[in-house]
mmCIF file with all atom_site columns, C-alpha atoms and ligand atoms in Angstrom:
data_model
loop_
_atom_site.group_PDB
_atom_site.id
_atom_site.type_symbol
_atom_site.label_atom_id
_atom_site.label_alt_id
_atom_site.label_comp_id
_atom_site.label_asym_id
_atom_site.label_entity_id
_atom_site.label_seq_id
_atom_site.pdbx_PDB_ins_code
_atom_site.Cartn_x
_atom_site.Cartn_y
_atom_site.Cartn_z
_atom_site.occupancy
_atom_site.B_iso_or_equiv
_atom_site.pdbx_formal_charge
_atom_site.auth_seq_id
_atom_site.auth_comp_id
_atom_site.auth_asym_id
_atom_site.auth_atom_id
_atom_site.pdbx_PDB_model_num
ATOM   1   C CA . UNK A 1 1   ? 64.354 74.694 36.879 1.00 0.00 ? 1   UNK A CA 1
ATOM   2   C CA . UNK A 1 2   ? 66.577 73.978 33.590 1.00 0.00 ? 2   UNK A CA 1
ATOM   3   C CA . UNK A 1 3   ? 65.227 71.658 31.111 1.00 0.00 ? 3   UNK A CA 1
ATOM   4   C CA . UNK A 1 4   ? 67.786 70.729 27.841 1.00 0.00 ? 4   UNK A CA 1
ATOM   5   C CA . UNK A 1 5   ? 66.990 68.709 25.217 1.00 0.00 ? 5   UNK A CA 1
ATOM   6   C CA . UNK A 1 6   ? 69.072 66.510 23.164 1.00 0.00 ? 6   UNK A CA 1
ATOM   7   C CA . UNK A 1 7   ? 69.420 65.479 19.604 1.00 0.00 ? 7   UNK A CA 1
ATOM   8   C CA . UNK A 1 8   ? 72.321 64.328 17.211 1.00 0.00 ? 8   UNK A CA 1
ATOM   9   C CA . UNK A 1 9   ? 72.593 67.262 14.548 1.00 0.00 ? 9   UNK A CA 1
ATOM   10  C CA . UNK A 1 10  ? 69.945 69.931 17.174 1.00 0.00 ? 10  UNK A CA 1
ATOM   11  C CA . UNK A 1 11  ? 68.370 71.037 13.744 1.00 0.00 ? 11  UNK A CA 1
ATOM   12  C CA . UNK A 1 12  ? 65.230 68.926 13.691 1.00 0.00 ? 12  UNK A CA 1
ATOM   13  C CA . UNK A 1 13  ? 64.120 66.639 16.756 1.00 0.00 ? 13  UNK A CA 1
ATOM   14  C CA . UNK A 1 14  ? 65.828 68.800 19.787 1.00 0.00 ? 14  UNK A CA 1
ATOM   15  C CA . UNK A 1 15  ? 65.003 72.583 18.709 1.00 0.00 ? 15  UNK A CA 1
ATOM   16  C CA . UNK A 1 16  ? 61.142 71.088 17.720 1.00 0.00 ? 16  UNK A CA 1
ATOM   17  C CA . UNK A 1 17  ? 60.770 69.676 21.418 1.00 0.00 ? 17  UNK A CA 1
ATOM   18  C CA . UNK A 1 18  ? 62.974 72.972 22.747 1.00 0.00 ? 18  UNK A CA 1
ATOM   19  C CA . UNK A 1 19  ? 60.306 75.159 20.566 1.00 0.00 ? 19  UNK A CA 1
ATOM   20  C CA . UNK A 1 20  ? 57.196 73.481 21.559 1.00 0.00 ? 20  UNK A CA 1
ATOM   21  C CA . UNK A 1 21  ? 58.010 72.723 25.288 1.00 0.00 ? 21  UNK A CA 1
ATOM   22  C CA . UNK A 1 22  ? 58.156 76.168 25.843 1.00 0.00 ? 22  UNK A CA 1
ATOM   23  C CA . UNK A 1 23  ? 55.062 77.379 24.256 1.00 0.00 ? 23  UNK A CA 1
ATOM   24  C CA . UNK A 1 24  ? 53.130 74.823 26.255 1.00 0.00 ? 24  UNK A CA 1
ATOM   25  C CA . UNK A 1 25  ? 54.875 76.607 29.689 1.00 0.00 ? 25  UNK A CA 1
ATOM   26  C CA . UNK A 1 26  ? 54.041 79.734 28.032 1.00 0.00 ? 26  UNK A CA 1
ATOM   27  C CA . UNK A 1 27  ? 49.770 78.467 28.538 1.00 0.00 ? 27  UNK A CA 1
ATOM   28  C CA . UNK A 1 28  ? 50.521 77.800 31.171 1.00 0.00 ? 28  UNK A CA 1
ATOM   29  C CA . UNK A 1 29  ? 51.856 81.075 33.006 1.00 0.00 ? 29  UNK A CA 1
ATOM   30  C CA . UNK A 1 30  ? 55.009 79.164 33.721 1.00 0.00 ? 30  UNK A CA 1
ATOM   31  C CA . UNK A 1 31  ? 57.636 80.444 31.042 1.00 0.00 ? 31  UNK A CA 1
ATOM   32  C CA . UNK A 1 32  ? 59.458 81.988 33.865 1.00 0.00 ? 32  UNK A CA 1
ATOM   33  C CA . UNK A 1 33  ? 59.722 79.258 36.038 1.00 0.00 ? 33  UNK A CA 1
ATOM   34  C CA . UNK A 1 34  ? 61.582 77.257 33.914 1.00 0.00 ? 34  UNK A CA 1
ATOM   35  C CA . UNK A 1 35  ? 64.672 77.727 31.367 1.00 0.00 ? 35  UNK A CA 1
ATOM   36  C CA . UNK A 1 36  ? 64.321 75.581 28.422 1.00 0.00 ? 36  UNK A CA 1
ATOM   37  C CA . UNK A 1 37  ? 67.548 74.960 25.753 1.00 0.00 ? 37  UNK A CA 1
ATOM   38  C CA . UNK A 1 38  ? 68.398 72.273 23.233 1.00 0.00 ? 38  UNK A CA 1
ATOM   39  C CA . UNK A 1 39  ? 72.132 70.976 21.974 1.00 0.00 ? 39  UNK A CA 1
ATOM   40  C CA . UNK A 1 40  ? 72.997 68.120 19.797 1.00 0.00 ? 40  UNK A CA 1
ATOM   41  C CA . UNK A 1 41  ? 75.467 65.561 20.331 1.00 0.00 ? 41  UNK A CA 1
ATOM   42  C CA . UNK A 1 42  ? 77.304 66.152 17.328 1.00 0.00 ? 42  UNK A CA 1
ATOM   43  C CA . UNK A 1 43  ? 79.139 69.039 15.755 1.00 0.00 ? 43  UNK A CA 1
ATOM   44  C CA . UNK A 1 44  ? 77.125 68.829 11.950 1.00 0.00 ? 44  UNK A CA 1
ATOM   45  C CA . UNK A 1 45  ? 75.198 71.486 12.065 1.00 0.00 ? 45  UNK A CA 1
ATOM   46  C CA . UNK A 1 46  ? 76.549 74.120 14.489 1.00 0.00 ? 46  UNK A CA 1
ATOM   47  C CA . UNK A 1 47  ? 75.557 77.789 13.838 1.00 0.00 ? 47  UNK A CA 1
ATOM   48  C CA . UNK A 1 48  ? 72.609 76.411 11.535 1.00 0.00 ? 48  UNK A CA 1
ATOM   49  C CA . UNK A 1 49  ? 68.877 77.421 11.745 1.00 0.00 ? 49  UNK A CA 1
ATOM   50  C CA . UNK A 1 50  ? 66.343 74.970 12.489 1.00 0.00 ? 50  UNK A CA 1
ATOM   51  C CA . UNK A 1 51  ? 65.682 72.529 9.188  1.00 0.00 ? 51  UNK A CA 1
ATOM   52  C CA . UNK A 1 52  ? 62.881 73.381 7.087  1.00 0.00 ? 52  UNK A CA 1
ATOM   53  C CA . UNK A 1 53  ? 60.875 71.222 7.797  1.00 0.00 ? 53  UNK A CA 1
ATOM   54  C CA . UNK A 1 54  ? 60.665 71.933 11.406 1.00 0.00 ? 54  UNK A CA 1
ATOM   55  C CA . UNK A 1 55  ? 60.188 75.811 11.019 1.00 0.00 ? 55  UNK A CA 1
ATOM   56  C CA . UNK A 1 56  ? 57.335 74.746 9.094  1.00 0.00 ? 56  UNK A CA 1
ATOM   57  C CA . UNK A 1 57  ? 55.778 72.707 12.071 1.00 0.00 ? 57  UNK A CA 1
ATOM   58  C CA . UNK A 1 58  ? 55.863 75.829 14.137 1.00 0.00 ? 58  UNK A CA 1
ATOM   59  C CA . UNK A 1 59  ? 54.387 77.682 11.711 1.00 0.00 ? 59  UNK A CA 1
ATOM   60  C CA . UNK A 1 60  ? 51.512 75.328 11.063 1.00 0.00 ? 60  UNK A CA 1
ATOM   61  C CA . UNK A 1 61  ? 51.516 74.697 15.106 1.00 0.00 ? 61  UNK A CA 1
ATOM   62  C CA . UNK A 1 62  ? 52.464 78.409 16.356 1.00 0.00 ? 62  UNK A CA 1
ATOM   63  C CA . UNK A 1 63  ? 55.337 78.133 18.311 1.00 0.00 ? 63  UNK A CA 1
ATOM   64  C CA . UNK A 1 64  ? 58.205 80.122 17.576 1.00 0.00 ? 64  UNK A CA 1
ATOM   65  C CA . UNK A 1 65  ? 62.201 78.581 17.147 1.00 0.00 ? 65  UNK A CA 1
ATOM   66  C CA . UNK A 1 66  ? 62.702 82.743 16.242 1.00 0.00 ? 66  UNK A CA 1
ATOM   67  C CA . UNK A 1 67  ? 66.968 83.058 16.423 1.00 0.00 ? 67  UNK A CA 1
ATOM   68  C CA . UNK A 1 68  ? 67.645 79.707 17.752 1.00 0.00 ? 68  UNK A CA 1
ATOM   69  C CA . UNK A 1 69  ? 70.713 78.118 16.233 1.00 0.00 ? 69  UNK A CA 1
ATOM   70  C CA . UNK A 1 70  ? 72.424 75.164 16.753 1.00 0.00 ? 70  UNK A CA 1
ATOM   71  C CA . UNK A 1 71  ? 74.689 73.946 18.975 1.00 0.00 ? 71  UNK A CA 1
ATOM   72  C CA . UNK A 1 72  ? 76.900 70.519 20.425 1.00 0.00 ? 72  UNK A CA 1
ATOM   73  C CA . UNK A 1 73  ? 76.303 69.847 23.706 1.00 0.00 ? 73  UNK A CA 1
ATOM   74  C CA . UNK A 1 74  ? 79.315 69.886 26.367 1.00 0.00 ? 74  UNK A CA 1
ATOM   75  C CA . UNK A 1 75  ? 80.125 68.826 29.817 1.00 0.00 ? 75  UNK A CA 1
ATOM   76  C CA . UNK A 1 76  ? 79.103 71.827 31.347 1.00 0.00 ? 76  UNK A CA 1
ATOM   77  C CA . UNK A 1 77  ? 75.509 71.593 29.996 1.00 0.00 ? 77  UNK A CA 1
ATOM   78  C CA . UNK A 1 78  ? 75.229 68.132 31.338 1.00 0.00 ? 78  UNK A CA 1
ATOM   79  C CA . UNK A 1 79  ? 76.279 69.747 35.068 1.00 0.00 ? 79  UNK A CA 1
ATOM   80  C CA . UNK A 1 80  ? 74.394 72.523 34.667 1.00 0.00 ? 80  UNK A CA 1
ATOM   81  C CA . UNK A 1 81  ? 70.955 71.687 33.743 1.00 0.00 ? 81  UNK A CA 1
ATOM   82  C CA . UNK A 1 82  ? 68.216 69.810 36.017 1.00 0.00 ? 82  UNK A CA 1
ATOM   83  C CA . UNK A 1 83  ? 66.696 67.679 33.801 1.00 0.00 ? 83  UNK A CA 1
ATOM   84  C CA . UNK A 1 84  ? 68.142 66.363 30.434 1.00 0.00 ? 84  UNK A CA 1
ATOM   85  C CA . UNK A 1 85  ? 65.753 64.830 27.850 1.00 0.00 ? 85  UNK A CA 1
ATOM   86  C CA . UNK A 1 86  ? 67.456 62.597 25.150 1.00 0.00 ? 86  UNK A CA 1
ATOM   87  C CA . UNK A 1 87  ? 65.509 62.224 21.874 1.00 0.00 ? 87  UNK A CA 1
ATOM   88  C CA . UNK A 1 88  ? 66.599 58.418 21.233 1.00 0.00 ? 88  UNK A CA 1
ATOM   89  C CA . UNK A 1 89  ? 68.662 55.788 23.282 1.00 0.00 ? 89  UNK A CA 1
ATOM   90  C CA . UNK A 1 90  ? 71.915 56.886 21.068 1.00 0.00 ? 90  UNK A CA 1
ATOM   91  C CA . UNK A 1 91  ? 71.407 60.027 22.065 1.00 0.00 ? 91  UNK A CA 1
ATOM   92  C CA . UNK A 1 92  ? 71.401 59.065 25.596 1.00 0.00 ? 92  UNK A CA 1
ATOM   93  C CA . UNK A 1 93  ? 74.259 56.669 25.431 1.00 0.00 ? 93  UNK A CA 1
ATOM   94  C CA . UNK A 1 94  ? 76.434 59.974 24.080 1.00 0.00 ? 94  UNK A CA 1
ATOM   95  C CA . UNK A 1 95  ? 75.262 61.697 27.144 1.00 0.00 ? 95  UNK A CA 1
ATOM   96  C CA . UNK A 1 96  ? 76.186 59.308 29.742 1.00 0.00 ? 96  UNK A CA 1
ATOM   97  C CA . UNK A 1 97  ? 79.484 58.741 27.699 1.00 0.00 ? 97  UNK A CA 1
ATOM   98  C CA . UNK A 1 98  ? 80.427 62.350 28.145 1.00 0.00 ? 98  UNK A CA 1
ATOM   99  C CA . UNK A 1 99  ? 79.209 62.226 31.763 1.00 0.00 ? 99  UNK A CA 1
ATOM   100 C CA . UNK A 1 100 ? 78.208 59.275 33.885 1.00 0.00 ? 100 UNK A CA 1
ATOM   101 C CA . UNK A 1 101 ? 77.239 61.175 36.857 1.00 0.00 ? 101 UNK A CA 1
ATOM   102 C CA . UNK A 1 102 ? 74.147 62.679 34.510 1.00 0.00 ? 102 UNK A CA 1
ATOM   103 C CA . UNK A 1 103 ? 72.504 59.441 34.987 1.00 0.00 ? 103 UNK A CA 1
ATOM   104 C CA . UNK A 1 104 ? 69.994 60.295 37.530 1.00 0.00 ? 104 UNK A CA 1
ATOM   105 C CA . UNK A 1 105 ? 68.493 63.105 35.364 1.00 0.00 ? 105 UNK A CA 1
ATOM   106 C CA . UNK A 1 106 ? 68.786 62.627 31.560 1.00 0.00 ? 106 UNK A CA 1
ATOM   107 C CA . UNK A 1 107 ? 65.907 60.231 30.386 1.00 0.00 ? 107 UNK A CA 1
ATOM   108 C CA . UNK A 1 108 ? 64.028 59.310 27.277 1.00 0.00 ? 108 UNK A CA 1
ATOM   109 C CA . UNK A 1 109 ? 61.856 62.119 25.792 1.00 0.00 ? 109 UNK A CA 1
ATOM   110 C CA . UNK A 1 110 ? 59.632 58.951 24.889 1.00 0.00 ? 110 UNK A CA 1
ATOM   111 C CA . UNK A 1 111 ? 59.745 58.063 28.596 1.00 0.00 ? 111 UNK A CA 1
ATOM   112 C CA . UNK A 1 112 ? 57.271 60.852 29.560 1.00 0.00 ? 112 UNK A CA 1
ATOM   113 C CA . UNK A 1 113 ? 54.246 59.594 26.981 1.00 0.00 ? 113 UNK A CA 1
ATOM   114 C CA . UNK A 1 114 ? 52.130 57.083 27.572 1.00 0.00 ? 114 UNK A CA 1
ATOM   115 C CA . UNK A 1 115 ? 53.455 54.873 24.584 1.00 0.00 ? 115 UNK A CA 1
ATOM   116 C CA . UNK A 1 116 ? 55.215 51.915 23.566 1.00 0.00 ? 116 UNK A CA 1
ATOM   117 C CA . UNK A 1 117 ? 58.091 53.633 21.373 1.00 0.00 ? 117 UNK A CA 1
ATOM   118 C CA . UNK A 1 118 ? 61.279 54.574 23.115 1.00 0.00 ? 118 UNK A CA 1
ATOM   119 C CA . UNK A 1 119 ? 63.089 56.737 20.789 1.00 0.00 ? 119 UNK A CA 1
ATOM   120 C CA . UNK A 1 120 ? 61.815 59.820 18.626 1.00 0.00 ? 120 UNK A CA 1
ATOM   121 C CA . UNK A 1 121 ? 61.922 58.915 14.929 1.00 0.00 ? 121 UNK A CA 1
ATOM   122 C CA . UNK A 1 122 ? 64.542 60.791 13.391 1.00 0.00 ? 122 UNK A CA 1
ATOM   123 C CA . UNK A 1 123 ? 62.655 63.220 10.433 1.00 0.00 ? 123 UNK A CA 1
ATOM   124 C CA . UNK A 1 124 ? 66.508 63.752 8.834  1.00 0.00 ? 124 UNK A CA 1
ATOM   125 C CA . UNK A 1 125 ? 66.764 60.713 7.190  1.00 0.00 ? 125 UNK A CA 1
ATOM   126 C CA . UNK A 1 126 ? 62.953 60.325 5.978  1.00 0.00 ? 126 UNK A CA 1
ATOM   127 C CA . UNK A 1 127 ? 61.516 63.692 5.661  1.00 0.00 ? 127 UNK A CA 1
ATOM   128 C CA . UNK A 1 128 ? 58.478 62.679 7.938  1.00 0.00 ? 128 UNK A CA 1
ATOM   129 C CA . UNK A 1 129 ? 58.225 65.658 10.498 1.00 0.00 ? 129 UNK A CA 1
ATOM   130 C CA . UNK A 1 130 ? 54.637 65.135 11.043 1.00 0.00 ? 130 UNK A CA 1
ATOM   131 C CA . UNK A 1 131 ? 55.331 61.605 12.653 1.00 0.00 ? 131 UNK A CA 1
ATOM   132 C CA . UNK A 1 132 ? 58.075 63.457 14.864 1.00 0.00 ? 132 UNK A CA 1
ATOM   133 C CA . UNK A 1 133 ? 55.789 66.102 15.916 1.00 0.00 ? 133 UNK A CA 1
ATOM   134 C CA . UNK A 1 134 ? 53.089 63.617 16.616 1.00 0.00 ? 134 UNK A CA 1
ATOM   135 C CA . UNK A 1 135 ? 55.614 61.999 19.623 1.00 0.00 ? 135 UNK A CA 1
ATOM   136 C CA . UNK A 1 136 ? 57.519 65.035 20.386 1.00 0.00 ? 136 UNK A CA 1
ATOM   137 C CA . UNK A 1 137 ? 54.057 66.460 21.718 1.00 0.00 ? 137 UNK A CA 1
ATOM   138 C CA . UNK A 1 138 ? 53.016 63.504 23.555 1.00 0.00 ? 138 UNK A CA 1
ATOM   139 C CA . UNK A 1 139 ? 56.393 63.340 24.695 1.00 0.00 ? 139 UNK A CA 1
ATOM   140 C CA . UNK A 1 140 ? 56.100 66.932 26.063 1.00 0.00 ? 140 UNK A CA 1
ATOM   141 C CA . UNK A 1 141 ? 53.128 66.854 27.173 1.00 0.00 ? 141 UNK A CA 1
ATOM   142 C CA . UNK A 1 142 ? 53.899 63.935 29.740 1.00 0.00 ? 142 UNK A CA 1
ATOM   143 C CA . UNK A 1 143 ? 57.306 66.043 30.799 1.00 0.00 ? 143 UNK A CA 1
ATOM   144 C CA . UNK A 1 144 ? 55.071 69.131 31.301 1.00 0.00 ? 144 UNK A CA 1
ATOM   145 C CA . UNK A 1 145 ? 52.794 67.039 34.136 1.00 0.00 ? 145 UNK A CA 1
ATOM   146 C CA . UNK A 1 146 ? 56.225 66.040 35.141 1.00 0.00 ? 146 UNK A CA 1
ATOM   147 C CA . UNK A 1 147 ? 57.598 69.400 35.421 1.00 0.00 ? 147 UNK A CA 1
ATOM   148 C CA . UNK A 1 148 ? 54.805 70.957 37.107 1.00 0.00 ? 148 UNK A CA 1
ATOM   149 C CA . UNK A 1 149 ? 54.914 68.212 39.950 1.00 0.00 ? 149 UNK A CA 1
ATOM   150 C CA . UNK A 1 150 ? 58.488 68.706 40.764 1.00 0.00 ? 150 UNK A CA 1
ATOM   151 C CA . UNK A 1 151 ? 57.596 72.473 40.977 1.00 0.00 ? 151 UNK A CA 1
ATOM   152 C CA . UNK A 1 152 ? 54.552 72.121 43.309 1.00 0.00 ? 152 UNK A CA 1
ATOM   153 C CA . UNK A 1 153 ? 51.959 73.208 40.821 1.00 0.00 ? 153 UNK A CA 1
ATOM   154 C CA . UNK A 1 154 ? 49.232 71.701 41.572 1.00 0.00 ? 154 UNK A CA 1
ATOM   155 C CA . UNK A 1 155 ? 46.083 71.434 39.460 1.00 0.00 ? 155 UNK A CA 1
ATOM   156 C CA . UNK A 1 156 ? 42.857 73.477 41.011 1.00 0.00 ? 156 UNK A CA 1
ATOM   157 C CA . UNK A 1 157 ? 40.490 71.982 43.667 1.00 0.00 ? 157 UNK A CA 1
ATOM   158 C CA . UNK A 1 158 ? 37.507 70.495 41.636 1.00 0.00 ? 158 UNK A CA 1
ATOM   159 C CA . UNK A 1 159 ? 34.249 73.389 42.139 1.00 0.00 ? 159 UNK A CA 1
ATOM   160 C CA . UNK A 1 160 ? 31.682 72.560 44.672 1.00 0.00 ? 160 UNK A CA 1
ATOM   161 C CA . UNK A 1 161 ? 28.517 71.010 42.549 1.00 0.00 ? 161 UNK A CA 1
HETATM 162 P P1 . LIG B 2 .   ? 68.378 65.732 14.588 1.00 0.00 ? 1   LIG B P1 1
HETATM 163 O O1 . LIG B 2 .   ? 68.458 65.140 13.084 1.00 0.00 ? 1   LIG B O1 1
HETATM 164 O O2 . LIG B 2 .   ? 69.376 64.920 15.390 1.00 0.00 ? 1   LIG B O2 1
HETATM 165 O O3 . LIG B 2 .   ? 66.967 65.458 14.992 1.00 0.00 ? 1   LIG B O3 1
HETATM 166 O O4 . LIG B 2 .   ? 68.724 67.190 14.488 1.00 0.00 ? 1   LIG B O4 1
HETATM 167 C C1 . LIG B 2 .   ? 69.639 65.002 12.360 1.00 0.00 ? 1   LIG B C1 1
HETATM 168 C C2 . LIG B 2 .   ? 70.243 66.097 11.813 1.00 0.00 ? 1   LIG B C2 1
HETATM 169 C C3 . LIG B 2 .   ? 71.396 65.956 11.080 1.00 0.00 ? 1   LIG B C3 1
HETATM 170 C C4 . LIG B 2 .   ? 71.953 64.699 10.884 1.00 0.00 ? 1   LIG B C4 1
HETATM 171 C C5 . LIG B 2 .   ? 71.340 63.586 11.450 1.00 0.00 ? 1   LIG B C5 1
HETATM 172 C C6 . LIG B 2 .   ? 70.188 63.739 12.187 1.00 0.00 ? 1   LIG B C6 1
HETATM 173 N N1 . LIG B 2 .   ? 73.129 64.537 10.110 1.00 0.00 ? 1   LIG B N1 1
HETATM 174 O O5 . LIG B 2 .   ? 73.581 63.392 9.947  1.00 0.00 ? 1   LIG B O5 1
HETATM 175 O O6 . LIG B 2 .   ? 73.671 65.540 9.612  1.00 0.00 ? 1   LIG B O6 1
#
């Protein structure tokens, strides 16, 4: 299964979700099961490291975003992977712009947690990464039950009392 994530710039809000998504697969045995990638909608920041401020989350948080750089998303991405996951509703408006048919599998990041908000708060403009992390984890966390039921992996029978 391919899972991409999408931001404007792919410096802050995509590569954090990219960076943390995969260590959660990674606890739970299932880094190989799944292919995990981020882009950004824009052409800004191409070739750039993740922002400061975000390589400083995964410090803090121990995930690693070790040689990922950014990049603009294309067609081909949008055919290619299974499931897209749009940080805000601009962000999914570019998708569906470049390619209607990805309708039936790019959604709201915000979509998978149990919350009110729709889009992920955009750290760029304000400097507040903790308040991104904060719904890029519940976010991920809800796309990791997600995940896990589309691949049949089923929680363990409860033990006999
Ligand atoms: P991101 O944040 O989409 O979460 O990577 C931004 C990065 C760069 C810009 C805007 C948002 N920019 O305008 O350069």
């Amino acid at each position: 299964m391919k899972v991409l994530f999408v931001c404007l710039g792919n410096i802050c809000r995509s590569p954090l979700a990219e960076g943390l998504f995969r260590e959660m697969l990674r606890r739970e045995g299932l880094e190989g099961r799944v292919e995990v990638d981020s882009a950004g909608t824009s052409d800004y920041h191409v070739g750039e490291p993740p922002h400061p401020g975000v390589r400083r989350l995964a410090r803090q948080y121990g995930f690693s975003l070790d040689g990922k750089r950014a990049r603009q998303l294309t067609a081909q991405d949008l055919a290619r992977y299974d499931l897209i996951v749009a940080m805000d509703r601009s962000n999914l408006d570019e998708i569906l712009t470049l390619s209607p048919e990805a309708r039936g599998k790019a959604h709201l990041l915000m979509d998978f947690a149990k919350a009110p908000e729709k889009d992920v708060h955009d750290p760029y403009y304000t400097g507040d990464f903790e308040w991104t992390y904060r719904q890029v984890e519940a976010g991920c966390r809800g796309l990791l039950q997600h995940v896990k039921g589309r691949l049949g992996v089923v929680p363990p029978p409860a033990s006999p009392s």
